[in-house]
Short mmCIF file of C-alpha atoms and ligand atoms in Angstrom, two decimals:
data_model
loop_
_atom_site.label_atom_id
_atom_site.label_comp_id
_atom_site.label_asym_id
_atom_site.label_seq_id
_atom_site.Cartn_x
_atom_site.Cartn_y
_atom_site.Cartn_z
CA MET A 1 14.10 -20.28 -8.82
CA ARG A 2 10.90 -18.58 -9.92
CA ASP A 3 10.80 -17.65 -13.60
CA TYR A 4 7.65 -15.74 -14.43
CA LEU A 5 8.24 -14.74 -17.98
CA LYS A 6 4.68 -14.46 -19.42
CA PHE A 7 2.10 -11.77 -19.08
CA TYR A 8 -1.58 -12.29 -18.59
CA ILE A 9 -3.42 -10.54 -21.43
CA ASP A 10 -6.88 -11.15 -22.84
CA GLY A 11 -7.39 -14.35 -20.78
CA LYS A 12 -4.16 -15.95 -21.89
CA TRP A 13 -0.53 -16.30 -20.72
CA VAL A 14 1.46 -14.66 -23.48
CA ASP A 15 5.09 -13.81 -24.29
CA PRO A 16 6.11 -10.14 -24.26
CA ALA A 17 6.11 -8.38 -27.62
CA THR A 18 9.83 -7.96 -27.32
CA PRO A 19 11.71 -10.40 -25.07
CA LYS A 20 13.60 -8.81 -22.22
CA THR A 21 14.13 -10.12 -18.76
CA ALA A 22 15.31 -8.86 -15.35
CA GLU A 23 16.56 -10.62 -12.26
CA VAL A 24 14.62 -10.49 -9.00
CA ILE A 25 16.73 -10.34 -5.84
CA ASN A 26 15.84 -11.94 -2.54
CA PRO A 27 16.52 -9.16 0.01
CA ALA A 28 17.23 -11.71 2.75
CA ASN A 29 20.36 -13.06 1.06
CA GLU A 30 21.08 -10.86 -1.92
CA GLN A 31 20.74 -13.87 -4.22
CA VAL A 32 18.82 -14.01 -7.48
CA SER A 33 15.53 -15.70 -6.70
CA GLY A 34 14.01 -15.60 -10.15
CA HIS A 35 13.32 -13.63 -13.29
CA ILE A 36 10.47 -11.62 -14.82
CA SER A 37 9.92 -10.25 -18.30
CA LEU A 38 9.99 -6.51 -18.78
CA GLY A 39 7.16 -5.34 -21.06
CA SER A 40 7.08 -2.58 -23.68
CA PRO A 41 4.45 -0.13 -24.81
CA ALA A 42 3.33 -2.67 -27.42
CA ASP A 43 2.22 -5.02 -24.64
CA VAL A 44 0.31 -2.18 -23.01
CA ASP A 45 -1.51 -1.51 -26.32
CA THR A 46 -2.55 -5.17 -26.59
CA ALA A 47 -3.74 -5.27 -23.02
CA VAL A 48 -5.63 -1.96 -23.24
CA ALA A 49 -7.35 -3.14 -26.42
CA ALA A 50 -8.38 -6.34 -24.71
CA ALA A 51 -9.68 -4.46 -21.68
CA ARG A 52 -11.61 -2.12 -23.90
CA ARG A 53 -13.31 -5.00 -25.71
CA ALA A 54 -14.09 -6.77 -22.45
CA PHE A 55 -15.54 -3.64 -20.97
CA ALA A 56 -18.35 -3.67 -23.47
CA SER A 57 -19.81 -6.77 -21.82
CA TRP A 58 -18.29 -6.74 -18.30
CA GLY A 59 -19.51 -3.19 -17.68
CA GLU A 60 -23.07 -4.42 -18.32
CA THR A 61 -22.99 -7.51 -16.08
CA SER A 62 -25.42 -7.87 -13.25
CA VAL A 63 -24.47 -7.66 -9.57
CA LYS A 64 -25.16 -11.37 -9.28
CA GLU A 65 -22.66 -12.19 -12.07
CA ARG A 66 -19.98 -10.08 -10.50
CA LEU A 67 -20.62 -11.53 -7.08
CA ASP A 68 -20.37 -15.04 -8.56
CA LEU A 69 -16.96 -14.18 -9.97
CA LEU A 70 -15.69 -12.59 -6.77
CA GLU A 71 -16.78 -15.66 -4.82
CA ALA A 72 -15.01 -17.95 -7.30
CA ILE A 73 -11.89 -15.81 -6.93
CA GLN A 74 -12.26 -16.03 -3.12
CA ALA A 75 -12.31 -19.84 -3.19
CA GLU A 76 -9.19 -19.89 -5.37
CA TYR A 77 -7.47 -17.31 -3.15
CA LEU A 78 -8.13 -19.31 -0.02
CA ARG A 79 -6.73 -22.43 -1.81
CA ARG A 80 -3.48 -20.67 -2.67
CA GLU A 81 -3.14 -18.39 0.32
CA ARG A 82 0.02 -20.08 1.67
CA GLU A 83 1.72 -19.75 -1.72
CA LEU A 84 0.86 -16.06 -1.85
CA GLY A 85 2.38 -15.54 1.54
CA GLU A 86 5.54 -17.42 0.70
CA ALA A 87 5.89 -15.34 -2.48
CA VAL A 88 5.52 -12.13 -0.47
CA THR A 89 8.22 -13.23 1.93
CA GLU A 90 10.60 -14.16 -0.92
CA GLU A 91 10.04 -11.02 -2.90
CA MET A 92 10.11 -8.31 -0.22
CA GLY A 93 11.48 -9.98 2.89
CA ALA A 94 8.59 -9.92 5.34
CA PRO A 95 8.93 -12.58 8.05
CA ILE A 96 7.00 -15.67 6.98
CA SER A 97 4.54 -15.21 9.90
CA LEU A 98 3.77 -11.76 8.47
CA GLY A 99 3.80 -12.80 4.76
CA CYS A 100 1.42 -15.67 5.43
CA GLY A 101 -0.34 -13.61 8.12
CA PHE A 102 -1.29 -9.97 7.77
CA HIS A 103 -0.03 -9.58 4.19
CA THR A 104 -2.40 -12.27 2.75
CA LEU A 105 -5.08 -11.45 5.31
CA LEU A 106 -5.27 -7.86 3.94
CA GLY A 107 -5.76 -9.18 0.40
CA LYS A 108 -8.42 -11.63 1.63
CA GLY A 109 -10.07 -8.92 3.66
CA HIS A 110 -10.38 -6.55 0.70
CA LEU A 111 -11.90 -9.35 -1.38
CA GLN A 112 -14.46 -10.20 1.32
CA THR A 113 -15.16 -6.48 1.83
CA ALA A 114 -15.79 -5.93 -1.91
CA ILE A 115 -18.30 -8.83 -1.81
CA GLU A 116 -20.06 -7.32 1.26
CA VAL A 117 -20.22 -3.87 -0.23
CA LEU A 118 -21.35 -5.11 -3.64
CA ARG A 119 -24.28 -7.06 -2.04
CA GLU A 120 -25.69 -3.77 -0.65
CA PHE A 121 -24.38 -1.21 -3.06
CA LYS A 122 -26.96 1.07 -4.78
CA PHE A 123 -25.91 1.76 -8.35
CA GLU A 124 -29.06 3.72 -8.95
CA GLU A 125 -31.22 5.94 -6.70
CA GLN A 126 -34.09 8.34 -7.25
CA ARG A 127 -33.84 11.86 -5.78
CA GLY A 128 -36.87 14.01 -6.66
CA VAL A 129 -37.17 13.95 -10.47
CA THR A 130 -33.61 12.82 -10.91
CA ILE A 131 -32.19 9.31 -11.20
CA ILE A 132 -28.60 9.19 -10.06
CA ARG A 133 -26.71 6.31 -11.56
CA LYS A 134 -23.21 5.06 -10.72
CA GLU A 135 -21.56 3.45 -13.68
CA PRO A 136 -18.12 1.86 -14.08
CA ILE A 137 -15.51 4.33 -15.32
CA GLY A 138 -14.11 1.90 -17.82
CA VAL A 139 -10.60 0.68 -18.43
CA CYS A 140 -8.34 1.19 -15.42
CA GLY A 141 -4.52 1.17 -15.13
CA MET A 142 -3.22 0.04 -11.74
CA ILE A 143 0.32 0.75 -10.64
CA THR A 144 1.37 -0.66 -7.30
CA PRO A 145 4.28 -0.63 -4.87
CA TRP A 146 6.18 -3.49 -3.24
CA ASN A 147 5.74 -2.78 0.51
CA TRP A 148 2.40 -4.52 1.05
CA PRO A 149 2.00 -6.21 -2.34
CA MET A 150 -1.19 -8.14 -1.67
CA ASN A 151 -2.87 -5.24 0.03
CA GLN A 152 -2.10 -2.78 -2.68
CA THR A 153 -3.19 -5.01 -5.57
CA CYS A 154 -6.34 -6.39 -3.87
CA VAL A 155 -7.56 -3.07 -2.65
CA LYS A 156 -7.70 -1.93 -6.28
CA ILE A 157 -8.62 -5.07 -8.28
CA PHE A 158 -11.65 -6.20 -6.29
CA PRO A 159 -13.55 -2.91 -6.11
CA ALA A 160 -12.77 -2.40 -9.81
CA LEU A 161 -14.15 -5.86 -10.70
CA ALA A 162 -17.10 -5.26 -8.37
CA THR A 163 -18.09 -2.03 -10.07
CA GLY A 164 -17.81 -3.49 -13.60
CA CYS A 165 -14.45 -2.01 -14.67
CA THR A 166 -11.75 -3.81 -16.62
CA MET A 167 -8.09 -3.38 -15.84
CA ILE A 168 -4.36 -3.70 -16.47
CA LEU A 169 -2.17 -4.24 -13.43
CA LYS A 170 1.50 -3.19 -13.41
CA PRO A 171 3.09 -4.75 -10.30
CA PRO A 172 6.37 -3.52 -8.83
CA GLN A 173 9.60 -4.98 -10.22
CA LEU A 174 10.80 -5.54 -6.68
CA ALA A 175 7.78 -7.64 -5.70
CA PRO A 176 6.43 -9.37 -8.82
CA TYR A 177 5.78 -12.87 -7.62
CA SER A 178 2.63 -12.53 -5.54
CA ALA A 179 1.02 -10.50 -8.35
CA GLN A 180 1.76 -13.33 -10.80
CA ILE A 181 0.06 -15.88 -8.47
CA LEU A 182 -2.87 -13.51 -8.01
CA ALA A 183 -3.24 -13.35 -11.80
CA GLU A 184 -3.26 -17.21 -11.87
CA ILE A 185 -5.97 -17.10 -9.22
CA ILE A 186 -8.05 -14.63 -11.15
CA ASP A 187 -7.65 -16.72 -14.28
CA ALA A 188 -8.50 -20.03 -12.61
CA ALA A 189 -11.70 -18.47 -11.21
CA GLY A 190 -13.03 -18.06 -14.79
CA THR A 191 -12.71 -14.31 -15.14
CA PRO A 192 -13.81 -13.40 -18.73
CA ALA A 193 -10.96 -12.70 -21.16
CA GLY A 194 -9.72 -9.11 -21.07
CA VAL A 195 -11.41 -8.12 -17.77
CA PHE A 196 -8.16 -8.45 -15.85
CA ASN A 197 -4.70 -8.14 -17.46
CA MET A 198 -1.22 -8.05 -15.96
CA ILE A 199 2.01 -6.84 -17.43
CA GLN A 200 5.32 -6.87 -15.52
CA GLY A 201 7.98 -4.27 -16.19
CA GLN A 202 9.44 -0.91 -15.43
CA GLY A 203 7.29 1.87 -14.12
CA SER A 204 9.04 4.35 -16.40
CA VAL A 205 7.95 2.22 -19.42
CA ILE A 206 4.71 0.36 -18.55
CA GLY A 207 3.49 2.88 -15.99
CA THR A 208 4.12 5.80 -18.37
CA ALA A 209 2.46 3.99 -21.28
CA LEU A 210 -0.68 3.37 -19.14
CA SER A 211 -0.73 6.90 -17.79
CA ARG A 212 -0.55 8.45 -21.24
CA HIS A 213 -2.79 5.91 -23.02
CA PRO A 214 -5.77 7.54 -24.71
CA ASP A 215 -7.93 4.48 -24.11
CA VAL A 216 -7.27 4.18 -20.39
CA ASP A 217 -9.99 5.88 -18.42
CA MET A 218 -8.38 6.10 -14.98
CA ILE A 219 -5.12 5.34 -13.19
CA SER A 220 -5.06 4.07 -9.71
CA PHE A 221 -1.56 4.55 -8.31
CA THR A 222 0.01 3.73 -4.93
CA GLY A 223 3.58 4.70 -4.39
CA SER A 224 5.89 7.61 -3.96
CA GLU A 225 5.01 11.29 -4.20
CA THR A 226 7.54 11.91 -7.05
CA VAL A 227 6.05 9.22 -9.23
CA GLY A 228 2.54 10.27 -8.35
CA ILE A 229 3.26 13.78 -9.62
CA GLN A 230 4.70 12.40 -12.82
CA ILE A 231 1.70 10.21 -13.41
CA GLN A 232 -0.63 13.18 -13.04
CA LYS A 233 1.42 15.10 -15.66
CA ASP A 234 1.40 12.11 -18.00
CA ALA A 235 -2.32 11.62 -17.52
CA ALA A 236 -3.23 15.26 -18.03
CA GLU A 237 -3.31 15.33 -21.84
CA THR A 238 -5.91 12.61 -21.95
CA VAL A 239 -7.93 14.04 -19.03
CA LYS A 240 -8.14 10.76 -17.20
CA ARG A 241 -8.99 10.35 -13.52
CA VAL A 242 -5.90 9.71 -11.40
CA GLY A 243 -6.29 8.26 -7.90
CA LEU A 244 -3.13 8.78 -5.85
CA GLU A 245 -2.19 6.97 -2.63
CA LEU A 246 1.18 8.36 -1.67
CA GLY A 247 3.55 8.54 1.27
CA GLY A 248 3.21 9.66 4.83
CA LYS A 249 4.92 10.76 8.03
CA SER A 250 2.16 9.88 10.45
CA ALA A 251 2.07 11.01 14.01
CA TRP A 252 1.34 8.66 16.92
CA ILE A 253 0.17 10.62 19.92
CA VAL A 254 0.57 8.82 23.23
CA LEU A 255 -1.60 10.48 25.92
CA ASP A 256 -0.40 11.21 29.41
CA ASP A 257 -2.09 8.55 31.44
CA PRO A 258 -1.08 5.46 33.45
CA ALA A 259 -0.58 3.31 30.28
CA MET A 260 1.78 5.87 28.70
CA ALA A 261 4.97 3.70 28.86
CA GLU A 262 3.10 0.62 27.69
CA ASN A 263 1.56 2.54 24.78
CA VAL A 264 5.01 3.88 23.74
CA ALA A 265 6.30 0.33 23.71
CA ALA A 266 3.43 -0.84 21.51
CA ALA A 267 3.84 2.16 19.16
CA THR A 268 7.56 1.50 18.83
CA ALA A 269 7.22 -2.20 18.12
CA GLY A 270 4.33 -1.43 15.80
CA MET A 271 6.47 0.99 13.74
CA MET A 272 9.11 -1.75 13.21
CA GLY A 273 6.63 -4.16 11.67
CA ASN A 274 7.22 -4.84 7.99
CA SER A 275 10.66 -3.20 8.60
CA GLY A 276 8.95 0.15 8.85
CA GLN A 277 7.89 -0.03 5.17
CA THR A 278 4.33 1.06 5.71
CA CYS A 279 2.94 4.21 4.18
CA SER A 280 0.76 4.85 7.23
CA ALA A 281 3.46 3.93 9.78
CA GLY A 282 3.42 6.00 12.97
CA SER A 283 6.91 7.24 12.30
CA ARG A 284 6.68 10.32 14.55
CA LEU A 285 5.99 9.28 18.12
CA LEU A 286 4.65 12.17 20.21
CA VAL A 287 5.06 11.73 23.95
CA PRO A 288 4.42 14.02 26.96
CA SER A 289 7.56 16.10 27.60
CA ALA A 290 7.07 15.84 31.32
CA ARG A 291 7.58 12.06 31.10
CA LEU A 292 10.32 11.95 28.45
CA ASN A 293 12.72 9.74 30.39
CA GLU A 294 10.11 7.17 31.00
CA ALA A 295 9.11 7.25 27.30
CA ILE A 296 12.75 6.97 26.19
CA GLU A 297 13.42 3.89 28.36
CA SER A 298 10.22 2.25 27.11
CA ALA A 299 10.96 2.94 23.45
CA ARG A 300 14.56 1.77 23.89
CA ALA A 301 13.49 -1.52 25.46
CA ALA A 302 10.87 -2.09 22.79
CA ALA A 303 13.18 -1.36 19.86
CA GLU A 304 15.87 -3.55 21.35
CA GLY A 305 13.33 -6.29 21.82
CA VAL A 306 12.54 -6.48 18.10
CA SER A 307 14.43 -9.50 16.84
CA VAL A 308 15.82 -9.19 13.32
CA GLY A 309 16.81 -12.01 11.04
CA ASP A 310 16.03 -14.51 8.24
CA PRO A 311 12.32 -14.09 7.21
CA ASN A 312 12.07 -17.85 7.15
CA GLY A 313 13.28 -17.98 10.76
CA ASN A 314 11.38 -16.98 13.86
CA PHE A 315 12.13 -13.22 13.93
CA ALA A 316 9.91 -10.19 14.27
CA MET A 317 11.61 -8.20 11.49
CA GLY A 318 13.23 -9.19 8.19
CA PRO A 319 15.35 -7.13 5.84
CA VAL A 320 14.26 -4.06 3.94
CA VAL A 321 13.39 -4.61 0.30
CA SER A 322 16.46 -3.67 -1.66
CA LYS A 323 20.01 -2.35 -1.59
CA SER A 324 18.96 1.11 -2.57
CA GLN A 325 16.28 1.16 0.13
CA TYR A 326 18.96 -0.01 2.62
CA GLU A 327 21.25 2.78 1.56
CA SER A 328 18.63 5.41 1.66
CA ILE A 329 17.69 4.44 5.24
CA GLN A 330 21.39 4.53 6.26
CA ASP A 331 21.65 8.01 4.82
CA TYR A 332 18.67 9.16 6.87
CA ILE A 333 20.17 7.64 10.07
CA GLN A 334 23.38 9.54 9.30
CA LYS A 335 21.33 12.65 8.70
CA GLY A 336 19.62 12.29 12.09
CA LEU A 337 23.05 12.01 13.77
CA ASP A 338 24.27 15.03 11.80
CA GLU A 339 21.39 17.17 12.71
CA GLY A 340 21.82 16.40 16.38
CA ALA A 341 19.01 13.97 17.14
CA GLN A 342 19.70 11.76 20.13
CA LEU A 343 20.12 8.12 19.27
CA ILE A 344 18.08 5.96 21.63
CA ALA A 345 18.30 2.57 19.91
CA GLY A 346 19.82 1.06 16.81
CA GLY A 347 21.84 3.29 14.52
CA LEU A 348 24.08 2.85 11.47
CA GLY A 349 25.06 -0.49 9.95
CA LYS A 350 23.62 -3.95 10.01
CA PRO A 351 22.56 -5.82 13.15
CA GLU A 352 25.36 -8.08 14.45
CA GLY A 353 25.85 -11.31 12.50
CA LEU A 354 23.71 -10.27 9.59
CA ASP A 355 26.27 -9.28 6.99
CA LYS A 356 24.38 -10.68 3.98
CA GLY A 357 20.92 -9.31 3.24
CA TYR A 358 19.50 -5.84 3.62
CA TYR A 359 19.00 -5.77 7.33
CA VAL A 360 18.61 -2.51 9.30
CA LYS A 361 18.78 -2.07 13.11
CA PRO A 362 15.44 -1.04 14.62
CA THR A 363 16.30 2.66 15.32
CA VAL A 364 14.79 5.24 17.56
CA PHE A 365 15.84 8.90 17.74
CA LEU A 366 14.75 11.66 20.08
CA GLY A 367 14.44 14.75 17.89
CA ASN A 368 12.23 17.65 17.02
CA ASN A 369 9.62 18.16 14.31
CA GLN A 370 11.80 20.42 12.14
CA MET A 371 14.50 17.81 11.53
CA VAL A 372 14.71 16.15 8.16
CA ILE A 373 14.17 12.79 9.86
CA ALA A 374 10.78 14.09 11.12
CA ARG A 375 9.75 15.68 7.87
CA GLU A 376 10.64 13.17 5.17
CA GLU A 377 9.34 9.66 4.77
CA ILE A 378 12.21 7.31 5.62
CA PHE A 379 10.29 4.11 4.83
CA GLY A 380 12.38 1.96 7.15
CA PRO A 381 12.50 0.94 10.83
CA VAL A 382 13.47 4.42 12.04
CA LEU A 383 11.23 6.14 14.59
CA VAL A 384 11.53 9.76 15.70
CA MET A 385 10.31 10.54 19.18
CA ILE A 386 9.18 14.15 19.87
CA GLY A 387 8.08 15.60 23.20
CA TYR A 388 4.83 17.66 23.45
CA ASP A 389 3.57 20.05 26.06
CA GLY A 390 -0.13 19.55 26.38
CA VAL A 391 -2.74 18.31 23.90
CA ASP A 392 -2.83 21.48 21.74
CA ASP A 393 0.91 21.21 21.19
CA ALA A 394 0.57 17.54 20.28
CA VAL A 395 -2.08 18.38 17.67
CA GLU A 396 0.01 21.21 16.27
CA ILE A 397 3.05 19.03 15.91
CA ALA A 398 1.05 16.26 14.30
CA ASN A 399 -0.42 18.67 11.78
CA ASP A 400 2.95 20.33 11.03
CA SER A 401 3.82 17.94 8.16
CA PRO A 402 3.65 17.99 4.42
CA PHE A 403 1.81 14.69 4.63
CA GLY A 404 -1.53 13.57 6.06
CA LEU A 405 -2.08 9.86 5.54
CA GLY A 406 -2.52 8.22 8.95
CA GLY A 407 -2.46 9.04 12.61
CA TYR A 408 -2.77 7.25 15.88
CA VAL A 409 -3.87 8.17 19.36
CA SER A 410 -3.26 5.85 22.37
CA GLY A 411 -4.87 6.51 25.68
CA SER A 412 -7.45 5.21 28.07
CA ASP A 413 -9.89 8.09 27.49
CA VAL A 414 -11.39 7.14 24.16
CA GLU A 415 -13.57 10.30 23.93
CA ALA A 416 -10.54 12.51 24.47
CA ALA A 417 -8.67 10.53 21.82
CA ARG A 418 -11.51 11.01 19.34
CA ASP A 419 -11.58 14.74 20.00
CA ILE A 420 -7.86 14.87 19.17
CA ALA A 421 -8.44 12.77 16.11
CA ARG A 422 -11.06 15.26 14.92
CA ARG A 423 -8.39 18.01 14.99
CA MET A 424 -5.81 16.04 13.00
CA ARG A 425 -5.47 16.96 9.27
CA THR A 426 -5.03 13.47 8.07
CA GLY A 427 -7.03 10.78 6.30
CA ALA A 428 -7.36 8.13 8.96
CA ILE A 429 -6.66 7.94 12.70
CA TRP A 430 -6.54 4.68 14.49
CA ILE A 431 -7.31 4.77 18.22
CA ASN A 432 -5.88 2.12 20.48
CA GLY A 433 -5.25 -0.29 17.66
CA GLY A 434 -8.68 0.05 15.99
CA PHE A 435 -8.92 -1.65 12.61
CA ASP A 436 -11.83 -1.79 10.06
CA PHE A 437 -11.86 -2.99 6.48
CA HIS A 438 -14.80 -0.70 5.78
CA ALA A 439 -13.05 2.42 6.99
CA PRO A 440 -11.81 4.69 4.11
CA PHE A 441 -8.04 4.92 3.65
CA GLY A 442 -6.31 7.75 1.86
CA GLY A 443 -4.42 11.00 2.23
CA TYR A 444 -4.77 14.69 2.90
CA LYS A 445 -2.09 17.06 1.58
CA HIS A 446 0.88 15.37 -0.16
CA SER A 447 -0.35 11.93 0.84
CA GLY A 448 -2.65 11.86 -2.13
CA ASN A 449 -6.19 12.37 -3.30
CA GLY A 450 -7.91 9.05 -3.38
CA ARG A 451 -9.89 6.93 -0.88
CA GLU A 452 -9.58 3.20 -0.93
CA TRP A 453 -11.07 0.40 1.25
CA GLY A 454 -14.73 -0.47 1.59
CA GLU A 455 -17.50 1.47 -0.03
CA HIS A 456 -15.30 4.55 -0.55
CA GLY A 457 -12.96 2.38 -2.64
CA PHE A 458 -15.89 1.71 -5.02
CA ALA A 459 -16.23 5.48 -5.71
CA GLU A 460 -12.79 5.54 -7.24
CA TYR A 461 -14.00 3.36 -10.11
CA LEU A 462 -17.39 4.87 -10.73
CA GLU A 463 -18.72 7.70 -12.86
CA ILE A 464 -21.87 9.53 -11.72
CA LYS A 465 -24.74 10.12 -14.15
CA ALA A 466 -27.83 12.18 -13.63
CA ILE A 467 -31.04 11.34 -15.53
CA VAL A 468 -33.31 14.25 -14.97
CA GLY A 469 -37.05 14.43 -15.59
P1 NAP B 1 7.44 4.11 -6.39
O1 NAP B 1 8.88 4.17 -6.66
O2 NAP B 1 6.64 5.33 -6.58
O3 NAP B 1 6.85 2.92 -7.29
C1 NAP B 1 5.51 2.57 -7.25
C2 NAP B 1 5.16 1.99 -8.54
O4 NAP B 1 5.21 3.00 -9.60
C3 NAP B 1 6.06 0.84 -9.03
O5 NAP B 1 5.25 -0.17 -9.64
C4 NAP B 1 6.94 1.55 -10.00
O6 NAP B 1 7.49 0.73 -10.98
C5 NAP B 1 5.95 2.55 -10.71
N1 NAP B 1 6.57 3.65 -11.36
C6 NAP B 1 7.87 4.15 -11.24
N2 NAP B 1 8.04 5.15 -12.08
C7 NAP B 1 6.91 5.36 -12.73
C8 NAP B 1 6.46 6.28 -13.72
N3 NAP B 1 7.25 7.24 -14.22
N4 NAP B 1 5.20 6.23 -14.17
C9 NAP B 1 4.37 5.27 -13.68
N5 NAP B 1 4.68 4.37 -12.81
C10 NAP B 1 5.96 4.38 -12.33
O7 NAP B 1 7.14 3.63 -4.93
P2 NAP B 1 7.81 2.48 -4.14
O8 NAP B 1 9.21 2.81 -3.88
O9 NAP B 1 7.53 1.17 -4.87
O10 NAP B 1 6.88 2.37 -2.85
C11 NAP B 1 7.10 3.21 -1.73
C12 NAP B 1 6.18 4.43 -1.67
O11 NAP B 1 4.82 4.03 -1.80
C13 NAP B 1 6.26 5.13 -0.42
O12 NAP B 1 6.33 6.51 -0.63
C14 NAP B 1 4.99 4.80 0.30
O13 NAP B 1 4.60 5.68 1.27
C15 NAP B 1 4.05 4.68 -0.80
N6 NAP B 1 2.86 3.93 -0.41
C16 NAP B 1 1.65 4.52 -0.22
C17 NAP B 1 0.54 3.81 0.14
C18 NAP B 1 -0.82 4.44 0.31
O14 NAP B 1 -1.80 3.73 0.32
N7 NAP B 1 -0.91 5.76 0.47
C19 NAP B 1 0.65 2.46 0.38
C20 NAP B 1 1.93 1.88 0.24
C21 NAP B 1 2.97 2.62 -0.21
P3 NAP B 1 8.93 -0.02 -10.73
O15 NAP B 1 8.59 -1.40 -10.68
O16 NAP B 1 9.79 0.31 -11.91
O17 NAP B 1 9.52 0.52 -9.50
MG1 MG B 2 10.89 3.13 -6.10
#
C-alpha cells in the first residue's frame, strides 16, 4: 500500500491545509493500491507564495548553477529509475517492461535534453542596435495527465528549471505515485526551497485555483480539449500565458509499396502500445484501397498477436487506466458497430480470462473518415482503418480532422514520405519510426497551441525583452 499524504511545498513535506484523502485504484486488479491527499485552494496559495519568493533568486541564477542542479537531479533520477517505472505500472497499468522502459526513458530523455539545450542556449543576443533577452516567465502552474506520467511531468519541469522558472505541479489523481517519487528526487538533489512544489488533488479544485491565481504567470497544461478550454477561460482574467497540449486523432499513412503489409502490422501493433492511451497515437490507419484485403489480414494478425494481461506478467498490453476509461472505450466500440464499421479484430467486452481489471481487446475497425470512431479521440486500443485512392486522397483524409497533433508515414521512399508530411496540417510527423528528443512536439487546430520538447520547449517558459539603443 502506498500512502502519499504529504505535499511538497517550499522545500518541505507538509500536511494539506485541510485533511482529505482519496483512494488510488490499481487498474490491473481494481484493488485499492494506496491513498493520496486532496489539496485545497489554501495549499495552492502557500505553494504559489513560496514559488514567488524563490523566483526572486532562482530567476537570477547562472546557467552553471542551473546545470549543476539538473545534473544532480539526473544522478538521483538514475538511482531511482526502477522505482519510478514500478510506480507508473502500478498507477496506470502499463506493462512493467514499458513502465520501466519507455515511460522512464522519456523522463530521462527530457532531462538530458534540457541539459544539452541549456549548455548551448543563448539567453541574450545582439541584433543591430537591439539586445534581445530571453527571461524566465516566472511562476508556472503545471497540470498533467495520467497516460505518460513521467513524460508529461518531465517535459515541463526540466525546461522550466533550466530557464529559471519556479513551479507548482498538479499531477493526475489517477497516476499520482510517480510524481511523488519525482518530487522526492528533486528534493534529494538539493533544489532550493520553493523552486519546485507539488500538490496532489482534483483538477477542478487545484487546477482551477492555479489557473485563476493572480500570482501564477503561466499554466502549462496537457490533457483533454474540454479541460484545456476551461483553463483558458479561468486564466483569461489574469492574462496569463496558457500552453495547451491536447488530444489527437492522428493519421498513419502506409504507402503502396512492397513493405505495405509489414508496415500495416507495425502501425497496428504500435497503436496498441500503452493500451492506445497516447495523445499522438496513429489511430486512423490509411491504407491503399487497391490492397485493402491484404491490409485487413495484416492488421487482423497484428492485433490478434498483441498479448493482453497482468502488467507484471510478460504481456504486450495491460489494462486501460480506469473504469470510466474502460466504459468510454466500450461505448466507442459499440458506436463503431452501430455506425456500420466492419469489425476486423477485438470488439466489445474483456479479453477471455481477464474478468478483473480494466482490460480491453485490441480492436480494429474498417471504416470511413466521417464516422464518430474516426473523428473523436477514443484514447484506447481501437484502430480505425480507412482506404485511400492515391496520395492526394490520403493527404485529404489525414487533414480532414478537428485535430492535428501527430502523423506518420511509412514507406520505402523517404523523400516521397517527406513530401506528404509537408502537406499534413499537424504538429509532428514521424517517418518510418523516426524519433528525436530535440524535435518540437505540439498541436495544430484543436490539439493545442504549445510546443514542448527540446529547444522549443524552452520558449514556453521564456519572456522576450528588447533593449534598444
Ligand atoms: P484531463 O481530464 O483533461 O485531465 C488532465 C489534468 O487536468 C488532470 O491533472 C486533471 O485533474 C486536470 N483537470 C481536470 N479538470 C480541471 C480543471 N477544471 N482545471 C484545471 N485542471 C483540471 O485529461 P486526462 O483524461 O487525464 O488525459 C487524457 C487527455 O490528455 C487526452 O485527451 C490526451 O490526448 C491528452 N494528452 C495530450 C498530450 C499532448 O502532449 N498533446 C499528451 C498526453 C495526453 P484530475 O486529477 O482531477 O483528473
Ligand atoms: Mg479525465
